[in-house]
Short mmCIF file of C-alpha atoms and ligand atoms in Angstrom, two decimals:
data_model
loop_
_atom_site.label_atom_id
_atom_site.label_comp_id
_atom_site.label_asym_id
_atom_site.label_seq_id
_atom_site.Cartn_x
_atom_site.Cartn_y
_atom_site.Cartn_z
CA UNK R 1306 -66.31 72.45 25.17
CA UNK R 1307 -68.67 72.10 22.09
CA UNK R 1308 -69.85 75.17 20.67
CA UNK R 1309 -72.67 73.91 18.58
CA UNK R 1310 -75.06 76.47 17.28
CA UNK R 1311 -72.60 79.41 18.02
CA UNK R 1312 -71.03 81.19 14.77
CA UNK R 1313 -67.52 80.44 15.13
CA UNK R 1314 -64.56 80.54 12.94
CA UNK R 1315 -62.12 77.72 13.26
CA UNK R 1316 -58.29 78.40 11.95
CA UNK R 1317 -56.10 75.27 11.53
CA UNK R 1318 -52.64 76.31 12.14
CA UNK R 1319 -51.01 78.99 13.85
CA UNK R 1320 -48.50 80.29 11.33
CA UNK R 1321 -48.16 83.54 9.27
CA UNK R 1322 -50.93 82.77 6.93
CA UNK R 1323 -53.32 82.33 10.06
CA UNK R 1324 -52.07 85.60 11.48
CA UNK R 1325 -53.03 87.41 8.34
CA UNK R 1326 -56.31 85.83 8.22
CA UNK R 1327 -57.09 86.93 11.72
CA UNK R 1328 -55.75 90.62 11.00
CA UNK R 1329 -57.93 90.60 7.90
CA UNK R 1330 -60.99 89.30 9.63
CA UNK R 1331 -60.78 92.09 12.44
CA UNK R 1332 -59.93 94.84 10.26
CA UNK R 1333 -63.01 94.03 8.32
CA UNK R 1334 -65.18 94.41 11.44
CA UNK R 1335 -65.89 90.61 11.78
CA UNK R 1336 -66.53 90.00 15.51
CA UNK R 1337 -67.26 86.27 15.35
CA UNK R 1338 -65.43 84.15 17.84
CA UNK R 1339 -62.03 83.16 16.21
CA UNK R 1340 -60.56 79.83 17.46
CA UNK R 1341 -56.92 79.14 16.32
CA UNK R 1342 -55.59 75.62 16.62
CA UNK R 1343 -51.87 74.97 16.73
CA UNK R 1344 -49.81 71.74 16.65
CA UNK R 1345 -47.15 73.51 18.81
CA UNK R 1346 -47.25 75.78 21.43
CA UNK R 1347 -44.67 78.61 20.32
CA UNK R 1348 -45.77 82.07 18.82
CA UNK R 1349 -45.81 82.25 15.01
CA UNK R 1350 -42.44 82.25 13.96
CA UNK R 1351 -40.61 82.87 10.59
CA UNK R 1352 -39.34 79.60 9.33
CA UNK R 1353 -36.68 81.70 7.29
CA UNK R 1354 -35.21 82.76 10.52
CA UNK R 1355 -34.87 79.45 12.52
CA UNK R 1356 -31.47 78.54 10.95
CA UNK R 1357 -29.98 82.01 12.05
CA UNK R 1358 -31.13 81.30 15.68
CA UNK R 1359 -29.52 77.69 15.57
CA UNK R 1360 -26.33 79.24 14.32
CA UNK R 1361 -26.36 81.88 17.28
CA UNK R 1362 -26.60 84.89 14.72
CA UNK R 1363 -29.83 86.31 15.95
CA UNK R 1364 -31.56 86.21 19.64
CA UNK R 1365 -34.46 83.79 20.30
CA UNK R 1366 -37.00 86.49 20.12
CA UNK R 1367 -36.04 87.35 16.56
CA UNK R 1368 -37.45 84.13 15.08
CA UNK R 1369 -41.15 85.66 16.21
CA UNK R 1370 -42.20 88.40 13.64
CA UNK R 1371 -45.09 89.21 15.75
CA UNK R 1372 -43.56 89.05 19.10
CA UNK R 1373 -42.34 86.07 21.29
CA UNK R 1374 -45.76 85.98 23.02
CA UNK R 1375 -49.08 85.05 21.86
CA UNK R 1376 -50.15 88.85 21.76
CA UNK R 1377 -50.90 88.86 18.04
CA UNK R 1378 -53.81 86.51 18.75
CA UNK R 1379 -54.94 87.53 22.06
CA UNK R 1380 -55.04 91.25 21.19
CA UNK R 1381 -57.53 90.29 18.23
CA UNK R 1382 -59.69 88.38 20.68
CA UNK R 1383 -58.55 84.97 19.43
CA UNK R 1384 -59.33 81.74 21.55
CA UNK R 1385 -56.29 79.45 21.31
CA UNK R 1386 -55.93 75.68 21.21
CA UNK R 1387 -52.26 75.11 21.32
CA UNK R 1388 -49.88 71.92 21.75
CA UNK R 1389 -52.46 69.57 20.02
CA UNK R 1390 -52.79 69.18 16.23
CA UNK R 1391 -56.14 69.01 14.51
CA UNK R 1392 -56.58 65.23 13.78
CA UNK R 1393 -59.98 65.77 11.65
CA UNK R 1394 -62.10 68.29 9.86
CA UNK R 1395 -65.50 67.23 8.95
CA UNK R 1396 -66.99 68.95 6.00
CA UNK R 1397 -70.38 67.22 6.63
CA UNK R 1398 -70.48 67.94 10.29
CA UNK R 1399 -68.75 71.31 10.33
CA UNK R 1400 -66.45 70.34 13.02
CA UNK R 1401 -62.80 70.38 13.86
CA UNK R 1402 -61.40 67.99 16.43
CA UNK R 1403 -58.04 68.11 17.81
CA UNK R 1404 -55.73 65.48 19.41
CA UNK R 1405 -56.77 66.33 22.82
CA UNK R 1406 -60.51 65.39 21.72
CA UNK R 1407 -61.74 68.85 21.94
CA UNK R 1408 -64.18 69.44 19.09
CA UNK R 1409 -65.56 72.57 17.83
CA UNK R 1410 -68.47 73.32 15.45
CA UNK R 1411 -67.67 76.04 13.09
CA UNK R 1412 -69.32 78.48 10.69
CA UNK R 1413 -66.42 79.09 8.65
CA UNK R 1414 -62.89 77.29 8.54
CA UNK R 1415 -59.59 78.32 7.19
CA UNK R 1416 -57.04 75.69 6.73
CA UNK R 1417 -53.37 77.23 7.26
CA UNK R 1418 -51.53 74.38 8.52
CA UNK R 1419 -48.48 74.91 6.28
CA UNK R 1420 -46.01 71.93 5.47
CA UNK R 1421 -43.68 69.90 7.01
CA UNK R 1422 -40.11 68.44 5.96
CA UNK R 1423 -40.48 65.15 4.19
CA UNK R 1424 -37.84 62.40 5.08
CA UNK R 1425 -38.38 59.39 2.61
CA UNK R 1426 -38.65 56.08 4.21
CA UNK R 1427 -34.96 54.95 3.70
CA UNK R 1428 -33.46 52.44 6.09
CA UNK R 1429 -32.57 54.32 9.39
CA UNK R 1430 -34.36 57.50 8.51
CA UNK R 1431 -36.10 57.44 11.93
CA UNK R 1432 -32.77 57.21 13.68
CA UNK R 1433 -31.11 59.66 16.10
CA UNK R 1434 -28.89 62.30 14.99
CA UNK R 1435 -31.18 62.96 11.98
CA UNK R 1436 -32.54 66.44 12.06
CA UNK R 1437 -35.23 68.21 10.02
CA UNK R 1438 -35.24 72.09 9.67
CA UNK R 1439 -38.56 74.05 9.58
CA UNK R 1440 -39.92 74.92 12.85
CA UNK R 1441 -38.65 76.99 15.85
CA UNK R 1442 -38.71 73.83 17.93
CA UNK R 1443 -36.46 72.34 15.22
CA UNK R 1444 -33.99 75.05 15.78
CA UNK R 1445 -33.98 74.71 19.25
CA UNK R 1446 -33.25 71.19 19.03
CA UNK R 1447 -30.49 71.87 16.46
CA UNK R 1448 -28.92 74.59 18.74
CA UNK R 1449 -28.80 71.97 21.49
CA UNK R 1450 -27.09 69.44 19.28
CA UNK R 1451 -24.53 72.23 18.21
CA UNK R 1452 -23.54 72.62 22.00
CA UNK R 1453 -22.07 69.08 21.96
CA UNK R 1454 -19.65 70.59 19.35
CA UNK R 1455 -20.18 68.18 16.30
CA UNK R 1456 -17.08 67.86 14.05
CA UNK R 1457 -18.81 67.02 10.57
CA UNK R 1458 -22.21 67.45 9.23
CA UNK R 1459 -24.01 66.00 6.37
CA UNK R 1460 -26.58 68.09 4.76
CA UNK R 1461 -28.92 65.99 2.47
CA UNK R 1462 -30.62 68.19 -0.08
CA UNK R 1463 -29.06 71.04 -2.04
CA UNK R 1464 -32.12 73.32 -1.51
CA UNK R 1465 -32.47 76.71 -0.29
CA UNK R 1466 -32.79 75.39 3.27
CA UNK R 1467 -29.83 72.95 2.61
CA UNK R 1468 -27.47 75.73 1.68
CA UNK R 1469 -28.60 77.54 4.79
CA UNK R 1470 -27.33 74.82 6.85
CA UNK R 1471 -24.24 74.42 5.04
CA UNK R 1472 -23.67 78.13 5.74
CA UNK R 1473 -24.58 77.72 9.50
CA UNK R 1474 -21.91 74.74 9.84
CA UNK R 1475 -19.32 76.52 7.82
CA UNK R 1476 -19.62 79.55 10.08
CA UNK R 1477 -19.15 77.36 13.15
CA UNK R 1478 -16.21 75.66 11.87
CA UNK R 1479 -17.80 72.36 11.44
CA UNK R 1480 -16.74 70.24 8.48
CA UNK R 1481 -19.68 70.10 6.14
CA UNK R 1482 -20.89 67.97 3.10
CA UNK R 1483 -23.48 68.60 1.03
CA UNK R 1484 -25.39 66.03 -0.92
CA UNK R 1485 -28.10 65.59 -3.28
CA UNK R 1486 -29.55 62.99 -5.93
CA UNK R 1487 -29.96 65.95 -8.47
CA UNK R 1488 -26.92 66.59 -10.54
CA UNK R 1489 -26.13 70.14 -9.10
CA UNK R 1490 -26.98 72.75 -6.57
CA UNK R 1491 -30.37 74.27 -6.70
CA UNK R 1492 -31.83 71.85 -9.39
CA UNK R 1493 -35.10 73.70 -9.60
CA UNK R 1494 -34.04 77.37 -9.55
CA UNK R 1495 -30.46 77.51 -11.01
CA UNK R 1496 -29.31 76.87 -14.66
CA UNK R 1497 -26.38 74.64 -14.86
CA UNK R 1498 -23.90 77.24 -15.64
CA UNK R 1499 -24.92 79.35 -12.86
CA UNK R 1500 -25.03 76.38 -10.37
CA UNK R 1501 -21.38 75.51 -11.60
CA UNK R 1502 -20.07 78.75 -10.52
CA UNK R 1503 -21.72 78.46 -7.14
CA UNK R 1504 -20.15 74.89 -6.72
CA UNK R 1505 -16.90 76.19 -7.38
CA UNK R 1506 -17.18 79.02 -5.11
CA UNK R 1507 -18.33 76.43 -2.35
CA UNK R 1508 -15.64 73.98 -2.94
CA UNK R 1509 -13.04 76.77 -2.71
CA UNK R 1510 -14.40 77.56 0.71
CA UNK R 1511 -13.91 73.94 1.69
CA UNK R 1512 -17.43 72.37 1.53
CA UNK R 1513 -17.59 69.14 0.11
CA UNK R 1514 -20.09 68.29 -2.54
CA UNK R 1515 -21.77 65.00 -3.60
CA UNK R 1516 -24.16 65.24 -6.47
CA UNK R 1517 -26.26 62.47 -8.29
CA UNK R 1518 -26.15 60.70 -5.15
CA UNK R 1519 -29.45 59.86 -3.65
CA UNK R 1520 -29.50 58.64 0.23
CA UNK R 1521 -29.96 54.74 0.48
CA UNK R 1522 -29.54 54.33 4.28
CA UNK R 1523 -28.18 55.36 7.36
CA UNK R 1524 -26.62 53.47 10.07
CA UNK R 1525 -25.72 54.73 13.55
CA UNK R 1526 -21.84 54.61 14.51
CA UNK R 1527 -21.02 52.87 17.57
CA UNK R 1528 -18.91 55.76 18.69
CA UNK R 1529 -21.92 58.21 17.90
CA UNK R 1530 -22.88 60.13 14.94
CA UNK R 1531 -24.15 58.12 11.58
CA UNK R 1532 -22.78 56.82 8.50
CA UNK R 1533 -24.95 57.15 5.33
CA UNK R 1534 -24.94 55.18 1.98
CA UNK R 1535 -25.66 56.69 -1.26
CA UNK R 1536 -26.78 55.46 -4.78
CA UNK R 1537 -23.69 56.87 -6.64
CA UNK R 1538 -21.48 53.63 -5.43
CA UNK R 1539 -19.12 55.91 -3.65
CA UNK R 1540 -17.60 55.63 0.04
CA UNK R 1541 -20.26 55.97 2.81
CA UNK R 1542 -20.43 59.50 4.39
CA UNK R 1543 -19.51 59.73 8.24
CA UNK R 1544 -21.00 62.61 10.21
CA UNK R 1545 -21.79 63.67 13.65
CA UNK R 1546 -25.57 64.65 12.33
CA UNK R 1547 -27.42 64.57 9.31
CA UNK R 1548 -29.66 67.34 8.33
CA UNK R 1549 -32.57 66.20 5.92
CA UNK R 1550 -33.62 69.16 3.67
CA UNK R 1551 -34.95 66.47 1.00
CA UNK R 1552 -38.34 68.39 0.43
CA UNK R 1553 -41.65 69.45 2.39
CA UNK R 1554 -45.27 68.07 2.02
CA UNK R 1555 -48.28 69.93 2.74
CA UNK R 1556 -49.97 69.12 6.14
CA UNK R 1557 -53.18 68.07 4.98
CA UNK R 1558 -53.55 64.57 6.69
CA UNK R 1559 -56.61 65.83 8.72
CA UNK R 1560 -58.82 66.37 5.73
CA UNK R 1561 -61.16 63.98 3.94
CA UNK R 1562 -59.96 64.27 0.49
CA UNK R 1563 -63.63 62.99 -0.79
CA UNK R 1564 -64.84 66.24 0.98
CA UNK R 1565 -62.07 68.75 0.04
CA UNK R 1566 -60.07 68.47 -3.12
CA UNK R 1567 -56.33 68.23 -2.90
CA UNK R 1568 -53.42 67.24 -4.89
CA UNK R 1569 -49.90 68.19 -3.33
CA UNK R 1570 -51.73 70.82 -1.75
CA UNK R 1571 -55.32 71.81 -1.08
CA UNK R 1572 -57.14 73.13 -4.29
CA UNK R 1573 -58.27 76.63 -4.02
CA UNK R 1574 -59.86 79.46 -6.15
CA UNK R 1575 -58.91 82.82 -6.49
CA UNK R 1576 -60.70 83.90 -3.54
CA UNK R 1577 -59.03 80.96 -1.35
CA UNK R 1578 -62.11 78.87 -1.30
CA UNK R 1579 -61.73 75.11 -1.18
CA UNK R 1580 -64.08 73.02 -3.02
CA UNK R 1581 -66.12 72.68 0.28
CA UNK R 1582 -68.28 75.39 1.34
CA UNK R 1583 -67.31 77.76 3.80
CA UNK R 1584 -63.82 76.25 4.00
CA UNK R 1585 -60.86 78.35 2.88
CA UNK R 1586 -57.16 77.55 2.73
CA UNK R 1587 -53.99 79.53 2.47
CA UNK R 1588 -50.01 79.26 2.55
CA UNK R 1589 -47.85 76.24 1.98
CA UNK R 1590 -50.90 73.91 2.70
CA UNK R 1591 -52.41 74.89 -0.39
CA UNK R 1592 -52.02 75.47 -4.25
CA UNK R 1593 -51.41 78.87 -5.87
CA UNK R 1594 -51.44 80.14 -9.40
CA UNK R 1595 -47.78 80.04 -11.00
CA UNK R 1596 -48.23 83.12 -13.22
CA UNK R 1597 -45.58 81.75 -15.68
CA UNK R 1598 -47.18 78.41 -16.14
CA UNK R 1599 -50.75 79.18 -15.53
CA UNK R 1600 -50.60 76.03 -13.51
CA UNK R 1601 -51.63 75.51 -9.87
CA UNK R 1602 -48.86 74.80 -7.60
CA UNK R 1603 -47.86 74.68 -3.96
CA UNK R 1604 -45.84 78.04 -3.82
CA UNK R 1605 -43.62 78.01 -0.49
CA UNK R 1606 -43.01 81.44 -0.16
CA UNK R 1607 -43.45 83.55 2.76
CA UNK R 1608 -44.96 86.60 1.06
CA UNK R 1609 -47.39 84.17 -0.81
CA UNK R 1610 -48.57 82.72 2.59
CA UNK R 1611 -49.07 86.21 3.99
CA UNK R 1612 -51.12 87.29 0.90
CA UNK R 1613 -53.29 84.23 0.59
CA UNK R 1614 -53.92 84.45 4.33
CA UNK R 1615 -55.22 88.04 3.98
CA UNK R 1616 -57.30 87.34 0.99
CA UNK R 1617 -58.91 84.40 2.68
CA UNK R 1618 -59.52 86.71 5.57
CA UNK R 1619 -61.17 89.26 3.45
CA UNK R 1620 -63.48 86.90 1.94
CA UNK R 1621 -64.46 85.32 4.81
CA UNK R 1622 -65.61 88.38 6.17
CA UNK R 1623 -67.76 89.08 3.31
CA UNK R 1624 -65.46 91.29 1.20
CA UNK R 1625 -64.13 90.62 -1.99
CA UNK R 1626 -60.62 90.01 -2.53
CA UNK R 1627 -58.84 88.18 -5.22
CA UNK R 1628 -55.54 86.48 -5.66
CA UNK R 1629 -53.67 87.25 -8.69
CA UNK R 1630 -50.95 84.48 -8.60
CA UNK R 1631 -47.13 84.60 -8.02
CA UNK R 1632 -44.05 83.83 -9.88
CA UNK R 1633 -41.89 81.20 -8.07
CA UNK R 1634 -38.54 82.78 -6.85
CA UNK R 1635 -35.74 82.18 -4.74
CA UNK R 1636 -33.53 84.84 -3.06
CA UNK R 1637 -30.81 83.55 -0.84
CA UNK R 1638 -28.23 85.07 0.73
CA UNK R 1639 -25.29 82.46 1.79
CA UNK R 1640 -21.60 82.31 2.18
CA UNK R 1641 -20.96 85.75 0.97
CA UNK R 1642 -23.26 85.10 -2.16
CA UNK R 1643 -26.53 86.57 -3.32
CA UNK R 1644 -28.26 84.00 -5.61
CA UNK R 1645 -31.38 84.76 -7.41
CA UNK R 1646 -33.57 82.48 -9.27
CA UNK R 1647 -36.69 83.67 -10.84
CA UNK R 1648 -39.34 82.09 -13.14
CA UNK R 1649 -38.40 79.43 -15.52
CA UNK R 1650 -34.75 78.59 -15.99
CA UNK R 1651 -35.42 75.25 -18.17
CA UNK R 1652 -38.05 75.43 -20.69
CA UNK R 1653 -36.78 78.31 -22.76
CA UNK R 1654 -36.04 79.17 -26.21
CA UNK R 1655 -33.32 81.73 -25.90
CA UNK R 1656 -30.88 82.73 -23.36
CA UNK R 1657 -28.70 85.94 -22.68
CA UNK R 1658 -25.82 86.30 -20.39
CA UNK R 1659 -24.33 89.60 -18.92
CA UNK R 1660 -21.31 88.65 -16.91
CA UNK R 1661 -18.43 90.83 -15.71
CA UNK R 1662 -15.59 89.88 -13.05
CA UNK R 1663 -18.04 90.72 -10.38
CA UNK R 1664 -21.59 90.06 -11.49
CA UNK R 1665 -23.43 87.43 -13.24
CA UNK R 1666 -26.95 87.68 -14.81
CA UNK R 1667 -28.39 85.08 -17.12
CA UNK R 1668 -31.88 85.82 -18.69
CA UNK R 1669 -34.41 83.28 -20.39
CA UNK R 1670 -36.86 84.02 -23.05
CA UNK R 1671 -39.60 82.21 -24.53
CA UNK R 1672 -39.80 84.09 -28.04
CA UNK R 1673 -39.39 87.64 -27.16
CA UNK R 1674 -40.81 87.30 -23.61
CA UNK R 1675 -38.74 87.10 -20.58
CA UNK R 1676 -39.68 84.15 -18.62
CA UNK R 1677 -36.92 83.62 -15.95
CA UNK R 1678 -33.49 84.73 -14.75
CA UNK R 1679 -30.63 83.58 -12.59
CA UNK R 1680 -28.29 86.28 -10.73
CA UNK R 1681 -25.45 86.30 -8.65
CA UNK R 1682 -24.39 89.05 -6.44
CA UNK R 1683 -26.88 91.27 -8.14
CA UNK R 1684 -29.45 91.88 -5.10
CA UNK R 1685 -30.23 95.25 -6.20
CA UNK R 1686 -31.53 94.29 -9.78
CA UNK R 1687 -33.68 91.57 -8.48
CA UNK R 1688 -36.91 93.72 -7.74
CA UNK R 1689 -36.68 95.23 -11.20
CA UNK R 1690 -36.60 91.71 -13.02
CA UNK R 1691 -39.43 90.33 -10.91
CA UNK R 1692 -41.51 93.39 -11.66
CA UNK R 1693 -40.49 93.18 -15.40
CA UNK R 1694 -41.94 89.68 -15.47
CA UNK R 1695 -45.18 90.31 -13.41
CA UNK R 1696 -45.87 93.15 -15.82
CA UNK R 1697 -45.62 91.00 -18.80
CA UNK R 1698 -47.95 88.58 -17.28
CA UNK R 1699 -50.75 90.40 -15.62
C1 FAD W 1120 -35.53 77.33 6.39
C2 FAD W 1120 -36.46 77.88 5.59
C3 FAD W 1120 -36.11 79.10 5.00
C4 FAD W 1120 -37.08 79.61 4.06
N1 FAD W 1120 -36.67 80.62 3.29
C5 FAD W 1120 -37.47 81.37 2.75
C6 FAD W 1120 -37.09 82.56 1.84
O1 FAD W 1120 -35.94 82.73 1.84
N2 FAD W 1120 -38.08 83.01 1.36
C7 FAD W 1120 -39.58 83.14 1.39
O2 FAD W 1120 -40.45 83.45 0.82
N3 FAD W 1120 -39.80 81.74 2.13
C8 FAD W 1120 -38.84 81.20 2.63
N4 FAD W 1120 -39.31 79.91 3.35
C9 FAD W 1120 -40.70 79.62 3.39
C10 FAD W 1120 -41.67 80.25 4.08
O3 FAD W 1120 -41.04 80.24 5.54
C11 FAD W 1120 -43.09 79.69 4.13
O4 FAD W 1120 -43.49 79.78 2.93
C12 FAD W 1120 -44.16 80.24 5.21
O5 FAD W 1120 -43.75 80.18 6.59
C13 FAD W 1120 -45.73 79.52 5.24
O6 FAD W 1120 -46.49 79.97 6.30
P1 FAD W 1120 -47.67 79.11 6.57
O7 FAD W 1120 -48.46 80.00 7.50
O8 FAD W 1120 -48.43 78.77 5.41
O9 FAD W 1120 -47.24 77.84 7.15
P2 FAD W 1120 -46.27 77.39 8.44
O10 FAD W 1120 -45.28 78.58 8.65
O11 FAD W 1120 -45.57 76.17 8.24
O12 FAD W 1120 -47.18 77.37 9.70
C14 FAD W 1120 -48.15 76.63 9.68
C15 FAD W 1120 -48.49 76.07 11.19
O13 FAD W 1120 -49.49 75.28 11.38
C16 FAD W 1120 -49.24 74.10 12.40
N5 FAD W 1120 -49.95 72.68 11.99
C17 FAD W 1120 -49.51 72.16 11.17
N6 FAD W 1120 -50.44 71.18 11.21
C18 FAD W 1120 -51.31 71.50 12.00
C19 FAD W 1120 -52.49 70.77 12.54
N7 FAD W 1120 -52.98 69.51 12.05
N8 FAD W 1120 -53.13 71.51 13.74
C20 FAD W 1120 -52.86 72.41 14.13
N9 FAD W 1120 -51.73 73.13 13.66
C21 FAD W 1120 -51.05 72.62 12.66
C22 FAD W 1120 -47.72 74.10 12.25
O14 FAD W 1120 -47.18 73.57 13.56
C23 FAD W 1120 -47.20 75.50 11.90
O15 FAD W 1120 -46.74 76.19 13.14
C24 FAD W 1120 -38.39 79.20 4.20
C25 FAD W 1120 -38.88 78.10 4.97
C26 FAD W 1120 -37.83 77.28 5.73
C27 FAD W 1120 -38.15 76.19 6.56
#
């Protein structure tokens, strides 16, 4: 089918940013044809919940914030093209083509293709028993692996995703080692003092930690499972499975970077417009304004993806809505702890600690201005601190 000449909207990606764009278009009275392209066939899922499903803590249906059918799209009159990734977006021809060879001519396009886990190309990186964790499909695969009752797991990447997997294995009684090339846990979000407390608590719960250890290679063991070598010169780590939580990359392989400007993600203005006329981008595939630094960066947060998707939809429908920016933050509950890392925890001129036997709070200032915070077990204060930061910056 080629819809040349017809006014159609193409949306690349079927995640949360895509849904919010569709909703905003229809709420604004836009009745053009909307075509959503999805690499996978499952309904939009919440990546934050995938590890809970794999652990058996939530039902399958709970992973899908808009329901476990495609109703959120079909109820809005969307035409779906699922199970085949978009392989080419041509700005010059104003077309989108997917892996099945289907081409659609578009009037406007939203790129909402999210991000994918990045596994560096170390020897053995493409072997069996190496698991990424992001999509609902990843969760289904991991759940199947867990049914084989592994005894030991290796989690590479001491990130927010990595710690969720540590929690999963600990909960299931599987011995777990957490490794990272960084010298501590949550290297981007936690101050060394706060990280040290978290690490001590994890060790006391039996989690093995291996820091300043970059993964160098993985071999399959004859008896099954893997053996991983690290740069710290220590003994290899043996495990039944390896979870790769090393980082993510924006899904932008289908764009021509001479047509659409991109760095770590697609560059957008405050209306979510890319450098190509009529082409917008939202969510983890694009950059957003970091209110603290004033720089553009990929902000991999669910609320940000929702916000950018909605703003893109409103502007595509001819309304005017602007993105004001975001303060990068991490709020994570794991192993009985609530960790909150907001804003800047490295580049500060003054710090202040308020700790007692049950609470830990550390605030960072540039001059007299609050620029970041770390908290443990203080979930209720988090919103207050974030609002305080935003108030200072807007
Ligand atoms: C384990 C985990 C925990 C997280 N925890 C938190 C948290 O605590 N708090 C928080 O705010 N955020 C968290 N996040 C981040 C949050 O989930 C993301 O920021 C958000 O889901 C991004 O939404 P999106 O729509 O931009 O992208 P995605 O959810 O990645 O959706 C993009 C969709 O596009 C599809 N796609 C990709 N390429 C193509 C293509 N070429 N053609 C067609 N379709 C394509 C993908 O298959 C995918 O379904 C977490 C993420 C993970 C993985």
